[in-house]
Amino acid sequence: KKSVKNVEVRGKRVLVRVDFNVPLDEQRHITDDTRIRASLPTIQYLVQEGARVILASHLGRPKGQANPSYSLEPVAKRLSELLGQNVSLAGDCVGDPAMEAVSTLQDGQVLLLENVRFHAEEEKNDLAFARELASLAELFVNDAFGTAHRAHASTEGVTHYIPAVAGLLMQKEVEFMGNALERPERPFVAIIGGAKVSDKIGVIENLLEKVDVLIIGGGMANTFLKAQGFKVGKSLLEEEKVELAKQLIEKAKRKGVTLELPIDVVVAHAFEANAPHRTVSVSEIQEDEMALDIGSASAERFAARLATARTVIWNGPMGVFEMDAFAKGTERVAQAVAACGGITIVGGGDSVAAVEKMNVADRMTHISTGGGASLEFLEGKVLPGVAALQDKA
Ligand code: 3PG
């Protein structure tokens, strides 16, 4: 894709779609500013090049209505601190408040428009609304990888009206994940976890076409264990997906993909942080027990696979890692991915949180800012926000 570096931006009004959908606590303090920091390279580049930067984002799901609880005000404040220059907030993303704020922008200044989801037209990808947004600028830069799976007015609609190129974060995300999927150095190992198989069927299907080794852990592994004939007691299980899990196991065999499932698990009688627990072989889960983490033998086996990998994609935790007693499997995997000398890519909110908790974030090649977007990318889907951008000349 053509990037912001391939076009002239000096003195131009540039509309930049960013994903500032960050978590806030009850006092509306930002609890994780990763997405804001990830957008800095593009914003700083535009500032240095003398563009007039107009940022647009959604925050939360305000359902098409202006609502102060979803204002981007805390983001404008945090971004001002990070940039070391004032970022003003326009009262609305279209209409007089937006036009007036844009008209006073000087070269190198930055303006943030208020939440685009205060208008129902945003999520409907209404073209009149998209045209109004686009009319604020002469160029559109999409840097919101995290929202690229949504065909909304501020991600797709606007590209019908002004030239549209990728921002630096967008470019980096698509390059790292695209290269890993299309031109991986081998062995290529994917490690998929999380609670439910149903969330990741498409990802597993697509990865089975590409990887050498697929490791499955977390709650979703129980459905595979059941498919292998083990009893999983009170563990989280998607009974209606057992048949599908069998098919996926068969598909892995057919494709020559090594499928690694847990061989032992940490079980407890209750889903509680201080529940007494023990590690058992997957053949020894009792009727009144539930698996809440992979066991140490599984973790070591997975780690050995990761040690020799040249490309790793990791999405989803191995257990209930928010509870210390059931965090060890995920922690061991985080360490093993960090120690791997190959390309390592981490996507999905929970595995990113695990990597940060373990303080190994800076040892990963790439940590995706996308949740749903990175899942859809791993499913092999074309993201509408990416498809709408201009190709390289
Ligand atoms: C995300 O956080 O995954 C993106 O910002 C998209 O948000 P949405 O799921 O509300 O569209």
mmCIF file of C-alpha atoms and ligand atoms in Angstrom:
data_model
loop_
_atom_site.group_PDB
_atom_site.id
_atom_site.type_symbol
_atom_site.label_atom_id
_atom_site.label_comp_id
_atom_site.label_asym_id
_atom_site.label_seq_id
_atom_site.Cartn_x
_atom_site.Cartn_y
_atom_site.Cartn_z
ATOM 1 C CA LYS A 1 0.000 0.000 0.000
ATOM 2 C CA LYS A 2 1.004 3.580 -0.592
ATOM 3 C CA SER A 3 2.079 5.183 2.676
ATOM 4 C CA VAL A 4 2.047 8.667 4.112
ATOM 5 C CA LYS A 5 5.745 8.852 3.195
ATOM 6 C CA ASN A 6 4.953 8.539 -0.534
ATOM 7 C CA VAL A 7 2.858 11.709 -0.685
ATOM 8 C CA GLU A 8 3.353 15.466 -0.249
ATOM 9 C CA VAL A 9 1.894 16.648 3.049
ATOM 10 C CA ARG A 10 3.482 20.031 3.742
ATOM 11 C CA GLY A 11 0.884 22.721 4.378
ATOM 12 C CA LYS A 12 -1.906 20.256 3.697
ATOM 13 C CA ARG A 13 -4.874 19.447 5.894
ATOM 14 C CA VAL A 14 -4.496 15.741 6.611
ATOM 15 C CA LEU A 15 -7.299 13.700 8.159
ATOM 16 C CA VAL A 16 -5.758 10.832 10.134
ATOM 17 C CA ARG A 17 -7.980 7.990 11.347
ATOM 18 C CA VAL A 18 -6.400 6.616 14.500
ATOM 19 C CA ASP A 19 -7.654 3.975 16.922
ATOM 20 C CA PHE A 20 -7.799 5.796 20.246
ATOM 21 C CA ASN A 21 -10.312 3.297 21.612
ATOM 22 C CA VAL A 22 -8.418 2.975 24.906
ATOM 23 C CA PRO A 23 -9.595 1.547 28.233
ATOM 24 C CA LEU A 24 -10.688 4.105 30.862
ATOM 25 C CA ASP A 25 -11.439 3.617 34.554
ATOM 26 C CA GLU A 26 -14.464 5.052 36.370
ATOM 27 C CA GLN A 27 -12.811 8.444 36.817
ATOM 28 C CA ARG A 28 -12.147 8.396 33.067
ATOM 29 C CA HIS A 29 -8.390 7.984 33.504
ATOM 30 C CA ILE A 30 -6.700 6.094 30.698
ATOM 31 C CA THR A 31 -5.542 2.743 32.086
ATOM 32 C CA ASP A 32 -3.496 1.726 29.029
ATOM 33 C CA ASP A 33 -2.214 4.280 26.513
ATOM 34 C CA THR A 34 -0.498 1.767 24.199
ATOM 35 C CA ARG A 35 -2.708 2.654 21.255
ATOM 36 C CA ILE A 36 -2.032 6.374 21.677
ATOM 37 C CA ARG A 37 1.734 5.793 21.833
ATOM 38 C CA ALA A 38 1.541 3.496 18.808
ATOM 39 C CA SER A 39 0.101 6.348 16.726
ATOM 40 C CA LEU A 40 2.930 8.779 17.578
ATOM 41 C CA PRO A 41 5.283 7.918 14.673
ATOM 42 C CA THR A 42 2.675 8.943 12.086
ATOM 43 C CA ILE A 43 1.573 12.055 13.977
ATOM 44 C CA GLN A 44 5.144 13.166 14.665
ATOM 45 C CA TYR A 45 6.114 12.571 11.041
ATOM 46 C CA LEU A 46 3.229 14.747 9.850
ATOM 47 C CA VAL A 47 4.049 17.470 12.381
ATOM 48 C CA GLN A 48 7.707 17.532 11.328
ATOM 49 C CA GLU A 49 6.719 17.678 7.668
ATOM 50 C CA GLY A 50 4.527 20.703 8.369
ATOM 51 C CA ALA A 51 1.116 19.140 7.787
ATOM 52 C CA ARG A 52 -2.048 20.337 9.552
ATOM 53 C CA VAL A 53 -3.038 17.224 11.413
ATOM 54 C CA ILE A 54 -6.712 16.417 12.010
ATOM 55 C CA LEU A 55 -7.164 13.252 14.063
ATOM 56 C CA ALA A 56 -10.380 11.216 14.098
ATOM 57 C CA SER A 57 -11.238 8.221 16.284
ATOM 58 C CA HIS A 58 -14.040 6.382 17.994
ATOM 59 C CA LEU A 59 -14.064 5.591 21.702
ATOM 60 C CA GLY A 60 -16.293 2.857 23.039
ATOM 61 C CA ARG A 61 -19.780 2.240 21.715
ATOM 62 C CA PRO A 62 -21.902 5.354 22.383
ATOM 63 C CA LYS A 63 -24.574 4.077 19.970
ATOM 64 C CA GLY A 64 -24.718 7.025 17.616
ATOM 65 C CA GLN A 65 -25.359 9.694 20.253
ATOM 66 C CA ALA A 66 -23.241 12.448 21.761
ATOM 67 C CA ASN A 67 -22.438 11.357 25.303
ATOM 68 C CA PRO A 68 -19.845 13.011 27.571
ATOM 69 C CA SER A 69 -18.951 9.632 29.073
ATOM 70 C CA TYR A 70 -17.449 8.733 25.709
ATOM 71 C CA SER A 71 -15.670 12.028 25.027
ATOM 72 C CA LEU A 72 -12.129 11.855 23.680
ATOM 73 C CA GLU A 73 -11.117 14.627 26.101
ATOM 74 C CA PRO A 74 -8.831 12.420 28.256
ATOM 75 C CA VAL A 75 -7.150 11.256 25.064
ATOM 76 C CA ALA A 76 -6.483 14.839 23.863
ATOM 77 C CA LYS A 77 -4.834 15.516 27.213
ATOM 78 C CA ARG A 78 -2.669 12.408 27.170
ATOM 79 C CA LEU A 79 -1.692 12.930 23.550
ATOM 80 C CA SER A 80 -0.653 16.538 24.315
ATOM 81 C CA GLU A 81 1.669 15.207 27.038
ATOM 82 C CA LEU A 82 3.146 12.523 24.799
ATOM 83 C CA LEU A 83 3.678 14.874 21.849
ATOM 84 C CA GLY A 84 4.903 17.750 23.970
ATOM 85 C CA GLN A 85 2.575 20.101 22.128
ATOM 86 C CA ASN A 86 -1.014 21.153 22.574
ATOM 87 C CA VAL A 87 -3.693 19.003 20.971
ATOM 88 C CA SER A 88 -7.039 20.770 21.023
ATOM 89 C CA LEU A 89 -10.328 18.922 20.911
ATOM 90 C CA ALA A 90 -13.057 20.026 18.483
ATOM 91 C CA GLY A 91 -16.557 19.753 19.969
ATOM 92 C CA ASP A 92 -17.750 17.599 17.091
ATOM 93 C CA CYS A 93 -16.219 15.702 14.178
ATOM 94 C CA VAL A 94 -18.349 17.432 11.514
ATOM 95 C CA GLY A 95 -20.293 20.698 11.092
ATOM 96 C CA ASP A 96 -19.343 24.154 12.381
ATOM 97 C CA PRO A 97 -17.320 23.080 15.446
ATOM 98 C CA ALA A 98 -15.093 20.886 13.256
ATOM 99 C CA MET A 99 -14.814 23.379 10.373
ATOM 100 C CA GLU A 100 -13.987 26.275 12.673
ATOM 101 C CA ALA A 101 -11.313 24.331 14.529
ATOM 102 C CA VAL A 102 -9.761 23.191 11.253
ATOM 103 C CA SER A 103 -9.769 26.693 9.783
ATOM 104 C CA THR A 104 -7.493 28.008 12.539
ATOM 105 C CA LEU A 105 -4.989 25.127 12.285
ATOM 106 C CA GLN A 106 -1.425 26.154 11.379
ATOM 107 C CA ASP A 107 1.207 23.983 9.735
ATOM 108 C CA GLY A 108 2.538 21.484 12.295
ATOM 109 C CA GLN A 109 -0.438 21.813 14.629
ATOM 110 C CA VAL A 110 -2.612 18.931 15.778
ATOM 111 C CA LEU A 111 -6.372 18.841 16.297
ATOM 112 C CA LEU A 112 -8.441 15.936 17.619
ATOM 113 C CA LEU A 113 -12.053 15.653 16.468
ATOM 114 C CA GLU A 114 -14.648 14.466 18.986
ATOM 115 C CA ASN A 115 -15.781 10.806 18.910
ATOM 116 C CA VAL A 116 -16.967 9.878 15.402
ATOM 117 C CA ARG A 117 -19.458 7.405 16.909
ATOM 118 C CA PHE A 118 -21.477 10.310 18.332
ATOM 119 C CA HIS A 119 -23.121 10.110 14.890
ATOM 120 C CA ALA A 120 -25.072 7.000 13.904
ATOM 121 C CA GLU A 121 -23.958 7.626 10.310
ATOM 122 C CA GLU A 122 -20.415 6.590 11.215
ATOM 123 C CA GLU A 123 -21.154 2.895 11.728
ATOM 124 C CA LYS A 124 -23.670 2.889 8.860
ATOM 125 C CA ASN A 125 -20.885 4.090 6.579
ATOM 126 C CA ASP A 126 -23.247 6.824 5.428
ATOM 127 C CA LEU A 127 -21.702 8.483 2.407
ATOM 128 C CA ALA A 128 -23.050 11.998 3.011
ATOM 129 C CA PHE A 129 -21.482 11.895 6.470
ATOM 130 C CA ALA A 130 -18.255 10.465 5.058
ATOM 131 C CA ARG A 131 -18.153 13.288 2.506
ATOM 132 C CA GLU A 132 -18.581 15.854 5.263
ATOM 133 C CA LEU A 133 -15.691 14.324 7.210
ATOM 134 C CA ALA A 134 -13.549 14.165 4.082
ATOM 135 C CA SER A 135 -14.313 17.808 3.259
ATOM 136 C CA LEU A 136 -12.239 18.839 6.286
ATOM 137 C CA ALA A 137 -9.040 17.671 4.591
ATOM 138 C CA GLU A 138 -7.127 17.202 1.348
ATOM 139 C CA LEU A 139 -5.602 13.837 2.227
ATOM 140 C CA PHE A 140 -6.700 10.852 4.307
ATOM 141 C CA VAL A 141 -4.258 8.716 6.242
ATOM 142 C CA ASN A 142 -5.555 5.556 7.868
ATOM 143 C CA ASP A 143 -3.429 4.549 10.856
ATOM 144 C CA ALA A 144 -6.223 2.745 12.722
ATOM 145 C CA PHE A 145 -5.272 -0.889 12.234
ATOM 146 C CA GLY A 146 -7.378 -1.790 15.286
ATOM 147 C CA THR A 147 -10.508 -0.572 13.470
ATOM 148 C CA ALA A 148 -9.581 -1.736 9.962
ATOM 149 C CA HIS A 149 -12.056 -4.628 10.159
ATOM 150 C CA ARG A 150 -14.930 -2.122 10.298
ATOM 151 C CA ALA A 151 -16.258 -0.602 7.068
ATOM 152 C CA HIS A 152 -17.303 2.677 8.676
ATOM 153 C CA ALA A 153 -17.498 6.240 7.347
ATOM 154 C CA SER A 154 -14.192 7.265 8.944
ATOM 155 C CA THR A 155 -12.328 4.137 7.787
ATOM 156 C CA GLU A 156 -13.860 3.305 4.398
ATOM 157 C CA GLY A 157 -16.406 5.961 3.383
ATOM 158 C CA VAL A 158 -13.959 8.882 3.385
ATOM 159 C CA THR A 159 -11.675 7.111 0.904
ATOM 160 C CA HIS A 160 -14.280 7.738 -1.811
ATOM 161 C CA TYR A 161 -13.707 11.483 -1.591
ATOM 162 C CA ILE A 162 -10.019 12.233 -0.981
ATOM 163 C CA PRO A 163 -6.755 10.382 -1.684
ATOM 164 C CA ALA A 164 -6.221 7.717 0.979
ATOM 165 C CA VAL A 165 -2.910 6.231 2.118
ATOM 166 C CA ALA A 166 -1.676 4.084 5.002
ATOM 167 C CA GLY A 167 -0.130 5.512 8.153
ATOM 168 C CA LEU A 168 3.100 4.126 9.585
ATOM 169 C CA LEU A 169 1.416 1.957 12.228
ATOM 170 C CA MET A 170 -1.033 0.554 9.701
ATOM 171 C CA GLN A 171 1.843 -0.215 7.372
ATOM 172 C CA LYS A 172 3.871 -1.907 10.099
ATOM 173 C CA GLU A 173 0.956 -4.070 11.285
ATOM 174 C CA VAL A 174 0.043 -5.235 7.788
ATOM 175 C CA GLU A 175 3.674 -5.873 6.869
ATOM 176 C CA PHE A 176 4.601 -7.897 9.949
ATOM 177 C CA MET A 177 1.468 -10.001 10.015
ATOM 178 C CA GLY A 178 1.230 -10.287 6.238
ATOM 179 C CA ASN A 179 4.862 -11.404 5.889
ATOM 180 C CA ALA A 180 4.470 -13.918 8.699
ATOM 181 C CA LEU A 181 1.434 -15.442 7.031
ATOM 182 C CA GLU A 182 2.624 -15.305 3.433
ATOM 183 C CA ARG A 183 6.401 -15.659 3.599
ATOM 184 C CA PRO A 184 7.205 -17.186 6.987
ATOM 185 C CA GLU A 185 10.665 -18.351 7.882
ATOM 186 C CA ARG A 186 10.222 -21.956 8.996
ATOM 187 C CA PRO A 187 9.499 -23.618 11.272
ATOM 188 C CA PHE A 188 6.395 -21.464 11.634
ATOM 189 C CA VAL A 189 4.672 -22.056 14.972
ATOM 190 C CA ALA A 190 1.304 -20.589 15.947
ATOM 191 C CA ILE A 191 0.091 -20.691 19.501
ATOM 192 C CA ILE A 192 -3.593 -20.070 20.028
ATOM 193 C CA GLY A 193 -5.425 -19.844 23.327
ATOM 194 C CA GLY A 194 -8.341 -18.101 24.977
ATOM 195 C CA ALA A 195 -11.635 -19.264 26.343
ATOM 196 C CA LYS A 196 -13.680 -20.297 23.339
ATOM 197 C CA VAL A 197 -13.048 -22.294 20.171
ATOM 198 C CA SER A 198 -15.969 -20.540 18.500
ATOM 199 C CA ASP A 199 -14.063 -17.211 18.561
ATOM 200 C CA LYS A 200 -11.076 -18.709 16.773
ATOM 201 C CA ILE A 201 -12.396 -21.299 14.315
ATOM 202 C CA GLY A 202 -11.580 -19.107 11.321
ATOM 203 C CA VAL A 203 -8.096 -18.422 12.679
ATOM 204 C CA ILE A 204 -7.345 -22.113 13.246
ATOM 205 C CA GLU A 205 -8.705 -23.053 9.814
ATOM 206 C CA ASN A 206 -6.510 -20.473 8.089
ATOM 207 C CA LEU A 207 -3.388 -21.202 10.159
ATOM 208 C CA LEU A 208 -3.645 -24.928 9.400
ATOM 209 C CA GLU A 209 -2.959 -23.977 5.780
ATOM 210 C CA LYS A 210 0.218 -22.156 6.714
ATOM 211 C CA VAL A 211 1.991 -23.299 9.868
ATOM 212 C CA ASP A 212 4.280 -26.219 10.645
ATOM 213 C CA VAL A 213 3.163 -26.494 14.265
ATOM 214 C CA LEU A 214 -0.113 -25.390 15.829
ATOM 215 C CA ILE A 215 -0.228 -25.251 19.618
ATOM 216 C CA ILE A 216 -3.618 -24.963 21.315
ATOM 217 C CA GLY A 217 -4.043 -24.065 24.981
ATOM 218 C CA GLY A 218 -6.460 -22.168 27.207
ATOM 219 C CA GLY A 219 -10.136 -22.933 27.796
ATOM 220 C CA MET A 220 -10.629 -23.776 24.124
ATOM 221 C CA ALA A 221 -8.247 -26.730 24.439
ATOM 222 C CA ASN A 222 -10.879 -28.581 26.502
ATOM 223 C CA THR A 223 -13.098 -29.003 23.466
ATOM 224 C CA PHE A 224 -10.144 -30.572 21.627
ATOM 225 C CA LEU A 225 -9.345 -32.812 24.599
ATOM 226 C CA LYS A 226 -12.953 -34.000 24.568
ATOM 227 C CA ALA A 227 -12.609 -34.636 20.825
ATOM 228 C CA GLN A 228 -9.566 -36.787 21.607
ATOM 229 C CA GLY A 229 -11.727 -38.828 23.966
ATOM 230 C CA PHE A 230 -10.689 -37.376 27.347
ATOM 231 C CA LYS A 231 -13.166 -36.489 30.071
ATOM 232 C CA VAL A 232 -12.936 -32.818 30.998
ATOM 233 C CA GLY A 233 -15.166 -32.761 34.112
ATOM 234 C CA LYS A 234 -16.625 -29.313 34.840
ATOM 235 C CA SER A 235 -14.181 -27.544 32.504
ATOM 236 C CA LEU A 236 -15.432 -24.919 30.097
ATOM 237 C CA LEU A 237 -16.526 -26.957 27.093
ATOM 238 C CA GLU A 238 -18.322 -26.182 23.854
ATOM 239 C CA GLU A 239 -20.130 -29.465 23.386
ATOM 240 C CA GLU A 240 -21.510 -28.426 20.000
ATOM 241 C CA LYS A 241 -17.980 -27.780 18.743
ATOM 242 C CA VAL A 242 -16.512 -31.192 19.629
ATOM 243 C CA GLU A 243 -17.302 -32.551 16.170
ATOM 244 C CA LEU A 244 -15.605 -29.556 14.572
ATOM 245 C CA ALA A 245 -12.577 -30.032 16.829
ATOM 246 C CA LYS A 246 -12.339 -33.617 15.557
ATOM 247 C CA GLN A 247 -12.400 -32.329 11.990
ATOM 248 C CA LEU A 248 -9.661 -29.809 12.762
ATOM 249 C CA ILE A 249 -7.520 -32.562 14.301
ATOM 250 C CA GLU A 250 -8.048 -34.573 11.095
ATOM 251 C CA LYS A 251 -7.260 -31.577 8.928
ATOM 252 C CA ALA A 252 -3.979 -31.008 10.794
ATOM 253 C CA LYS A 253 -3.022 -34.632 10.074
ATOM 254 C CA ARG A 254 -3.908 -34.283 6.410
ATOM 255 C CA LYS A 255 -1.899 -31.084 6.080
ATOM 256 C CA GLY A 256 1.105 -32.512 7.902
ATOM 257 C CA VAL A 257 0.770 -29.887 10.637
ATOM 258 C CA THR A 258 1.960 -30.951 14.078
ATOM 259 C CA LEU A 259 -0.881 -30.219 16.468
ATOM 260 C CA GLU A 260 0.161 -29.786 20.095
ATOM 261 C CA LEU A 261 -2.558 -30.025 22.742
ATOM 262 C CA PRO A 262 -2.074 -29.969 26.517
ATOM 263 C CA ILE A 263 -0.909 -33.252 28.037
ATOM 264 C CA ASP A 264 -1.495 -32.045 31.583
ATOM 265 C CA VAL A 265 -3.641 -29.342 33.176
ATOM 266 C CA VAL A 266 -4.046 -27.450 36.448
ATOM 267 C CA VAL A 267 -7.471 -28.278 37.866
ATOM 268 C CA ALA A 268 -9.588 -26.856 40.697
ATOM 269 C CA HIS A 269 -13.108 -27.381 42.000
ATOM 270 C CA ALA A 270 -14.117 -23.777 41.499
ATOM 271 C CA PHE A 271 -13.356 -20.810 39.260
ATOM 272 C CA GLU A 272 -11.763 -18.856 42.116
ATOM 273 C CA ALA A 273 -8.392 -17.220 42.610
ATOM 274 C CA ASN A 274 -7.652 -19.099 45.839
ATOM 275 C CA ALA A 275 -9.308 -22.408 44.979
ATOM 276 C CA PRO A 276 -7.117 -25.389 45.964
ATOM 277 C CA HIS A 277 -5.618 -26.842 42.794
ATOM 278 C CA ARG A 278 -3.479 -29.675 41.492
ATOM 279 C CA THR A 279 -1.767 -30.608 38.250
ATOM 280 C CA VAL A 280 -2.985 -33.789 36.564
ATOM 281 C CA SER A 281 -2.559 -35.636 33.305
ATOM 282 C CA VAL A 282 -5.388 -34.890 30.858
ATOM 283 C CA SER A 283 -6.580 -38.464 31.381
ATOM 284 C CA GLU A 284 -7.145 -37.862 35.102
ATOM 285 C CA ILE A 285 -9.537 -34.907 35.254
ATOM 286 C CA GLN A 286 -12.270 -35.810 37.771
ATOM 287 C CA GLU A 287 -15.954 -35.140 37.218
ATOM 288 C CA ASP A 288 -16.040 -32.301 39.757
ATOM 289 C CA GLU A 289 -12.837 -30.645 38.547
ATOM 290 C CA MET A 290 -12.234 -27.935 35.961
ATOM 291 C CA ALA A 291 -9.059 -27.209 34.015
ATOM 292 C CA LEU A 292 -7.945 -23.592 34.527
ATOM 293 C CA ASP A 293 -4.407 -23.655 33.107
ATOM 294 C CA ILE A 294 -2.095 -25.915 31.150
ATOM 295 C CA GLY A 295 0.231 -27.999 33.340
ATOM 296 C CA SER A 296 4.007 -27.631 33.574
ATOM 297 C CA ALA A 297 4.701 -30.645 31.330
ATOM 298 C CA SER A 298 2.566 -29.086 28.576
ATOM 299 C CA ALA A 299 4.206 -25.697 29.098
ATOM 300 C CA GLU A 300 7.680 -27.233 28.729
ATOM 301 C CA ARG A 301 6.610 -29.129 25.621
ATOM 302 C CA PHE A 302 5.182 -25.954 24.069
ATOM 303 C CA ALA A 303 8.317 -24.020 25.075
ATOM 304 C CA ALA A 304 10.507 -26.601 23.321
ATOM 305 C CA ARG A 305 8.518 -26.104 20.105
ATOM 306 C CA LEU A 306 8.861 -22.348 20.419
ATOM 307 C CA ALA A 307 12.613 -22.553 21.070
ATOM 308 C CA THR A 308 13.364 -23.719 17.526
ATOM 309 C CA ALA A 309 10.722 -21.658 15.734
ATOM 310 C CA ARG A 310 11.769 -19.020 13.157
ATOM 311 C CA THR A 311 8.308 -17.428 13.046
ATOM 312 C CA VAL A 312 5.816 -17.336 15.916
ATOM 313 C CA ILE A 313 2.299 -15.962 16.050
ATOM 314 C CA TRP A 314 0.699 -15.945 19.482
ATOM 315 C CA ASN A 315 -2.942 -15.122 20.173
ATOM 316 C CA GLY A 316 -4.712 -15.895 23.439
ATOM 317 C CA PRO A 317 -3.684 -16.984 26.951
ATOM 318 C CA MET A 318 -3.090 -20.571 28.099
ATOM 319 C CA GLY A 319 -5.230 -20.296 31.223
ATOM 320 C CA VAL A 320 -6.999 -17.922 33.585
ATOM 321 C CA PHE A 321 -3.884 -15.781 33.855
ATOM 322 C CA GLU A 322 -5.636 -12.985 35.797
ATOM 323 C CA MET A 323 -5.474 -15.397 38.751
ATOM 324 C CA ASP A 324 -1.901 -16.047 39.888
ATOM 325 C CA ALA A 325 -2.537 -19.732 40.590
ATOM 326 C CA PHE A 326 -3.526 -20.265 36.959
ATOM 327 C CA ALA A 327 -1.085 -17.875 35.260
ATOM 328 C CA LYS A 328 1.987 -20.090 35.062
ATOM 329 C CA GLY A 329 1.241 -21.683 31.690
ATOM 330 C CA THR A 330 0.750 -18.299 30.031
ATOM 331 C CA GLU A 331 3.845 -16.929 31.778
ATOM 332 C CA ARG A 332 5.990 -19.818 30.600
ATOM 333 C CA VAL A 333 4.746 -19.335 27.039
ATOM 334 C CA ALA A 334 5.423 -15.573 27.207
ATOM 335 C CA GLN A 335 9.005 -16.329 28.291
ATOM 336 C CA ALA A 336 9.443 -18.934 25.588
ATOM 337 C CA VAL A 337 8.172 -16.610 22.865
ATOM 338 C CA ALA A 338 10.457 -13.850 24.177
ATOM 339 C CA ALA A 339 13.456 -16.196 24.142
ATOM 340 C CA CYS A 340 12.771 -17.367 20.579
ATOM 341 C CA GLY A 341 15.322 -15.984 18.135
ATOM 342 C CA GLY A 342 12.851 -15.783 15.237
ATOM 343 C CA ILE A 343 10.154 -13.290 14.278
ATOM 344 C CA THR A 344 7.593 -13.117 17.085
ATOM 345 C CA ILE A 345 4.183 -11.536 16.716
ATOM 346 C CA VAL A 346 1.688 -11.152 19.535
ATOM 347 C CA GLY A 347 -1.922 -10.198 18.896
ATOM 348 C CA GLY A 348 -5.126 -10.019 20.879
ATOM 349 C CA GLY A 349 -5.703 -8.087 24.082
ATOM 350 C CA ASP A 350 -5.121 -10.894 26.593
ATOM 351 C CA SER A 351 -1.841 -12.248 25.276
ATOM 352 C CA VAL A 352 -0.578 -8.660 25.002
ATOM 353 C CA ALA A 353 -1.536 -8.084 28.645
ATOM 354 C CA ALA A 354 0.336 -11.274 29.586
ATOM 355 C CA VAL A 355 3.430 -10.140 27.712
ATOM 356 C CA GLU A 356 3.311 -6.807 29.489
ATOM 357 C CA LYS A 357 2.758 -8.411 32.885
ATOM 358 C CA MET A 358 5.863 -10.542 32.271
ATOM 359 C CA ASN A 359 7.882 -7.489 31.196
ATOM 360 C CA VAL A 360 8.909 -9.098 27.922
ATOM 361 C CA ALA A 361 7.096 -6.739 25.535
ATOM 362 C CA ASP A 362 10.336 -5.229 24.222
ATOM 363 C CA ARG A 363 11.618 -8.695 23.307
ATOM 364 C CA MET A 364 8.798 -9.330 20.845
ATOM 365 C CA THR A 365 9.243 -8.411 17.179
ATOM 366 C CA HIS A 366 5.746 -7.000 16.910
ATOM 367 C CA ILE A 367 2.821 -6.523 19.272
ATOM 368 C CA SER A 368 -0.386 -5.831 17.412
ATOM 369 C CA THR A 369 -2.688 -2.988 18.467
ATOM 370 C CA GLY A 370 -5.585 -4.921 16.971
ATOM 371 C CA GLY A 371 -8.004 -7.159 18.833
ATOM 372 C CA GLY A 372 -10.822 -8.078 16.457
ATOM 373 C CA ALA A 373 -8.813 -6.681 13.541
ATOM 374 C CA SER A 374 -5.815 -8.933 14.149
ATOM 375 C CA LEU A 375 -8.100 -11.966 14.513
ATOM 376 C CA GLU A 376 -9.745 -11.208 11.177
ATOM 377 C CA PHE A 377 -6.340 -10.663 9.622
ATOM 378 C CA LEU A 378 -5.206 -14.076 10.911
ATOM 379 C CA GLU A 379 -8.395 -15.559 9.470
ATOM 380 C CA GLY A 380 -7.114 -14.431 6.090
ATOM 381 C CA LYS A 381 -9.905 -11.905 5.626
ATOM 382 C CA VAL A 382 -9.412 -8.717 3.663
ATOM 383 C CA LEU A 383 -9.899 -5.823 6.083
ATOM 384 C CA PRO A 384 -12.128 -3.151 4.499
ATOM 385 C CA GLY A 385 -10.096 -0.305 6.003
ATOM 386 C CA VAL A 386 -6.958 -1.667 4.351
ATOM 387 C CA ALA A 387 -8.586 -2.610 1.052
ATOM 388 C CA ALA A 388 -9.816 0.977 0.611
ATOM 389 C CA LEU A 389 -6.308 2.444 0.612
ATOM 390 C CA GLN A 390 -4.410 3.251 -2.547
ATOM 391 C CA ASP A 391 -1.933 0.733 -3.821
ATOM 392 C CA LYS A 392 1.706 1.538 -4.445
ATOM 393 C CA ALA A 393 2.172 3.337 -7.720
HETATM 394 C C1 3PG B 1 -11.205 -2.518 19.082
HETATM 395 O O1 3PG B 1 -10.981 -2.082 20.217
HETATM 396 O O2 3PG B 1 -11.143 -3.732 18.790
HETATM 397 C C2 3PG B 1 -11.481 -1.531 17.993
HETATM 398 O O3 3PG B 1 -11.241 -0.244 18.420
HETATM 399 C C3 3PG B 1 -12.866 -1.702 17.410
HETATM 400 O O4 3PG B 1 -13.852 -1.407 18.346
HETATM 401 P P1 3PG B 1 -15.329 -1.962 18.126
HETATM 402 O O5 3PG B 1 -15.266 -3.456 18.375
HETATM 403 O O6 3PG B 1 -16.220 -1.242 19.099
HETATM 404 O O7 3PG B 1 -15.708 -1.685 16.694
#
